[in-house]
Short mmCIF file of C-alpha atoms in Angstrom, two decimals:
data_model
loop_
_atom_site.label_atom_id
_atom_site.label_comp_id
_atom_site.label_asym_id
_atom_site.label_seq_id
_atom_site.Cartn_x
_atom_site.Cartn_y
_atom_site.Cartn_z
CA SER A 1472 15.29 -94.32 177.33
CA LYS A 1473 18.70 -95.45 175.99
CA PRO A 1474 21.22 -92.75 175.03
CA LYS A 1475 21.63 -92.21 171.35
CA PRO A 1476 24.78 -93.77 169.97
CA SER A 1477 27.22 -91.42 168.32
CA SER A 1478 27.79 -91.44 164.60
CA ASP A 1479 31.16 -93.12 165.23
CA GLY A 1480 30.78 -95.59 168.07
CA SER A 1481 34.48 -96.48 168.32
CA GLN A 1482 35.52 -92.83 168.59
CA GLY A 1483 32.99 -92.27 171.35
CA ALA A 1484 34.40 -95.25 173.27
CA VAL A 1485 37.91 -93.80 173.04
CA VAL A 1486 36.72 -90.45 174.37
CA VAL A 1487 35.07 -92.18 177.34
CA LYS A 1488 38.28 -94.07 178.10
CA GLN A 1489 40.42 -90.94 177.89
CA THR A 1490 38.19 -89.04 180.32
CA ALA A 1491 37.92 -92.02 182.69
CA LEU A 1492 41.62 -92.98 182.90
CA PRO A 1493 43.23 -89.86 184.42
CA LYS A 1494 41.07 -89.97 187.58
CA PRO A 1495 42.29 -93.34 188.84
CA LEU A 1496 45.88 -92.36 188.04
CA VAL A 1497 45.67 -89.19 190.10
CA ASP A 1498 43.81 -90.96 192.89
CA ASP A 1499 46.29 -93.84 192.94
CA SER A 1500 49.28 -91.51 192.93
CA SER A 1501 47.85 -89.41 195.75
CA LYS A 1502 47.26 -92.54 197.81
CA SER A 1503 50.74 -93.90 197.11
CA PHE A 1504 52.51 -90.67 198.12
CA ALA A 1505 53.36 -91.65 201.69
CA PRO A 1506 55.76 -89.44 203.71
CA ASN A 1507 58.67 -91.81 203.07
CA ARG A 1508 57.96 -91.66 199.34
CA TYR A 1509 58.12 -87.87 199.45
CA ASN A 1510 61.43 -88.05 201.30
CA GLU A 1511 62.92 -90.39 198.70
CA MET A 1512 61.76 -88.26 195.77
CA ILE A 1513 63.04 -85.03 197.34
CA ILE A 1514 66.47 -86.45 198.10
CA GLU A 1515 66.63 -88.13 194.68
CA ALA A 1516 65.78 -84.82 192.98
CA ILE A 1517 68.38 -82.82 194.94
CA SER A 1518 71.01 -85.51 194.30
CA ALA A 1519 70.25 -85.61 190.57
CA LEU A 1520 70.19 -81.82 190.14
CA LYS A 1521 73.68 -81.58 191.69
CA GLU A 1522 73.48 -77.85 192.25
CA PRO A 1523 76.48 -76.76 194.35
CA ASN A 1524 74.48 -74.20 196.33
CA GLY A 1525 71.45 -76.48 196.70
CA SER A 1526 68.11 -76.66 194.87
CA ASP A 1527 65.06 -74.45 195.41
CA ASN A 1528 61.42 -75.57 195.63
CA ARG A 1529 60.71 -74.87 191.96
CA ALA A 1530 63.64 -76.96 190.72
CA ILE A 1531 62.73 -79.87 193.00
CA VAL A 1532 59.05 -79.77 191.98
CA GLY A 1533 59.96 -79.52 188.28
CA TYR A 1534 62.29 -82.52 188.49
CA ILE A 1535 59.70 -84.69 190.25
CA GLU A 1536 56.79 -83.63 187.99
CA GLN A 1537 58.81 -84.63 184.92
CA ARG A 1538 59.16 -88.16 186.25
CA GLN A 1539 56.06 -88.75 188.39
CA GLU A 1540 52.30 -88.34 188.13
CA VAL A 1541 51.63 -86.17 191.17
CA PRO A 1542 48.40 -85.07 192.93
CA GLN A 1543 47.18 -81.46 192.97
CA SER A 1544 48.23 -81.03 196.60
CA PHE A 1545 51.75 -82.17 195.79
CA LYS A 1546 53.43 -78.74 196.01
CA LYS A 1547 51.90 -77.96 199.40
CA GLN A 1548 52.82 -81.36 200.81
CA LEU A 1549 56.29 -81.09 199.32
CA CYS A 1550 56.91 -77.81 201.17
CA SER A 1551 55.85 -79.37 204.47
CA ARG A 1552 58.10 -82.40 203.84
CA LEU A 1553 61.05 -80.13 203.05
CA LYS A 1554 60.54 -78.31 206.35
CA ARG A 1555 60.28 -81.65 208.11
CA LEU A 1556 63.49 -82.95 206.55
CA VAL A 1557 65.31 -79.79 207.60
CA ALA A 1558 63.90 -80.11 211.14
CA ILE A 1559 65.17 -83.67 211.51
CA GLU A 1560 68.53 -82.66 210.00
CA LYS A 1561 68.34 -84.80 206.87
CA LEU A 1562 68.52 -81.64 204.71
CA GLU A 1563 70.07 -78.26 205.34
CA LYS A 1564 68.48 -75.03 204.14
CA VAL A 1565 70.69 -72.19 202.91
CA GLN A 1566 68.97 -69.06 201.54
CA ASN A 1567 65.77 -70.87 200.48
CA ARG A 1568 67.77 -73.63 198.82
CA TYR A 1569 68.04 -77.18 200.04
CA LYS A 1570 71.12 -79.38 200.21
CA ILE A 1571 71.55 -82.96 201.37
CA ARG A 1572 73.56 -83.24 204.56
CA LYS A 1573 76.87 -84.97 203.99
CA ASP A 1574 76.02 -87.83 206.34
CA GLU A 1575 72.56 -88.47 204.86
CA THR A 1576 71.57 -90.54 201.82
CA PHE A 1577 67.94 -91.46 201.15
CA GLY A 1578 67.03 -90.64 204.72
CA MET A 1579 69.62 -92.94 206.25
CA LYS A 1580 72.94 -92.11 207.84
CA THR A 1581 75.97 -93.53 206.11
CA THR A 1582 79.56 -93.74 207.21
CA SER A 1583 81.97 -91.99 204.91
CA PRO A 1584 85.34 -93.61 204.09
CA LYS A 1585 87.03 -90.94 206.18
CA GLN A 1586 84.83 -91.79 209.17
CA LYS A 1587 85.49 -95.50 208.62
CA GLY A 1588 89.21 -94.79 208.54
CA THR A 1589 88.93 -92.76 211.72
CA LYS A 1590 87.00 -95.53 213.47
CA LEU A 1591 89.51 -98.12 212.27
CA LYS A 1592 92.37 -95.95 213.47
CA GLN A 1593 90.65 -95.48 216.83
CA SER A 1594 90.17 -99.23 217.21
CA GLN A 1595 93.82 -99.81 216.26
CA ASN A 1596 94.91 -97.17 218.75
CA ALA A 1597 92.74 -98.83 221.38
CA GLY A 1598 94.45 -102.15 220.59
CA HIS A 1599 97.89 -100.54 220.87
CA THR A 1600 96.90 -98.90 224.14
CA THR A 1601 95.77 -102.25 225.54
CA CYS A 1602 99.00 -103.94 224.46
CA ASP A 1603 101.06 -101.11 225.93
CA ALA A 1604 99.14 -101.33 229.19
CA VAL A 1605 99.67 -105.11 229.40
CA GLU A 1606 103.36 -104.75 228.60
CA GLU A 1607 103.78 -102.01 231.18
CA ALA A 1608 101.96 -104.09 233.80
CA SER A 1609 104.21 -107.08 233.02
CA MET A 1610 107.34 -104.94 233.36
CA THR A 1611 106.11 -103.49 236.64
CA ALA A 1612 105.35 -106.96 238.00
CA ALA A 1613 108.79 -108.23 236.94
CA TYR A 1614 110.45 -105.24 238.59
CA LEU A 1615 108.54 -105.77 241.83
CA ILE A 1616 109.43 -109.48 241.85
CA ALA A 1617 113.11 -108.69 241.25
CA GLU A 1618 113.06 -106.05 243.96
CA ALA A 1619 111.41 -108.46 246.38
CA GLU A 1620 113.98 -111.14 245.57
CA ASN A 1621 116.78 -108.61 246.03
CA LYS A 1622 115.38 -107.51 249.39
CA SER A 1623 115.05 -111.15 250.42
CA PHE A 1624 118.67 -111.78 249.43
CA VAL A 1625 119.85 -108.69 251.32
CA ALA A 1626 117.86 -109.74 254.36
CA ALA A 1627 119.36 -113.23 254.25
CA GLU A 1628 122.86 -111.77 253.95
CA ALA A 1629 122.15 -109.45 256.85
CA VAL A 1630 121.08 -112.41 258.99
CA LYS A 1631 124.24 -114.28 258.04
CA GLU A 1632 126.35 -111.23 258.89
CA ALA A 1633 124.60 -110.84 262.22
CA GLU A 1634 125.21 -114.50 263.02
CA ARG A 1635 128.88 -114.12 262.06
CA VAL A 1636 129.32 -111.04 264.21
CA SER A 1637 127.53 -112.74 267.08
CA LYS A 1638 129.80 -115.77 266.75
CA MET A 1639 132.83 -113.49 266.62
CA ALA A 1640 131.60 -111.77 269.76
CA GLU A 1641 131.20 -115.14 271.45
CA ASP A 1642 134.68 -116.12 270.28
CA ALA A 1643 136.05 -112.81 271.55
CA ASP A 1644 134.46 -113.43 274.94
CA SER A 1645 135.99 -116.87 275.01
CA LEU A 1646 139.40 -115.49 274.08
CA LEU A 1647 139.11 -112.79 276.71
CA GLN A 1648 138.16 -115.33 279.33
CA LEU A 1649 141.08 -117.50 278.27
CA ALA A 1650 143.41 -114.51 278.43
CA LYS A 1651 142.21 -113.71 281.94
CA GLU A 1652 142.76 -117.28 283.03
CA ILE A 1653 146.26 -117.29 281.54
CA PHE A 1654 147.01 -113.96 283.13
CA GLU A 1655 145.82 -115.14 286.52
CA THR A 1656 147.82 -118.34 286.18
CA CYS A 1657 150.93 -116.35 285.30
CA ASN A 1658 150.42 -114.07 288.30
CA VAL A 1659 150.12 -117.02 290.65
CA SER A 1660 153.26 -118.60 289.21
CA ALA A 1661 155.21 -115.34 289.50
CA THR A 1662 154.12 -114.88 293.10
CA LEU A 1663 155.13 -118.39 294.06
CA HIS A 1664 158.46 -117.94 292.32
CA PHE A 1665 159.02 -114.69 294.21
CA PHE A 1666 158.35 -116.27 297.57
CA SER A 1667 160.60 -119.19 296.73
CA SER A 1668 163.46 -116.91 295.79
CA SER A 1669 163.15 -114.77 298.88
CA ARG A 1670 163.40 -117.78 301.18
CA VAL A 1671 166.65 -118.87 299.63
#
């Protein structure tokens, strides 16, 4: 048998729609709440609340519930996600309050301007170090070349000096030999002159 229509059919239709709509919304929201979605909402809530000492569970839940249609198990899952975020060092927990780590934003590490400046300074220092090393190596090479050239020059001069001394020694020997010959010649002449004088 067909159900009896209500006295006001349009009003009955509205009531049916109102009771039917919330279920799909809750079901859809529960399906769409993936772990990454929880992470984003938690970090967004803590960032928006801007509490200097961090936000507690109640404040985070309240913020999210005001802006999202959440499933019944939301609070339980939120607690487990908070613990997980603390474990992987995306959040830090201080006296049951949660704060975003300074190097984390929406679950991803970011480089602060100070860190960028430090990295830039390090790269510049590395460049200066390389230039200094090249310059020092060039100076060392130039010094070694100059020293080698100097030693070569000194060696050449030493050879020349040795040759000169050797030549002088040869000349001295020649002079000595000549002196001996002259001396012997003089002796012979003197002897002959002596004999000649004695005969007269």
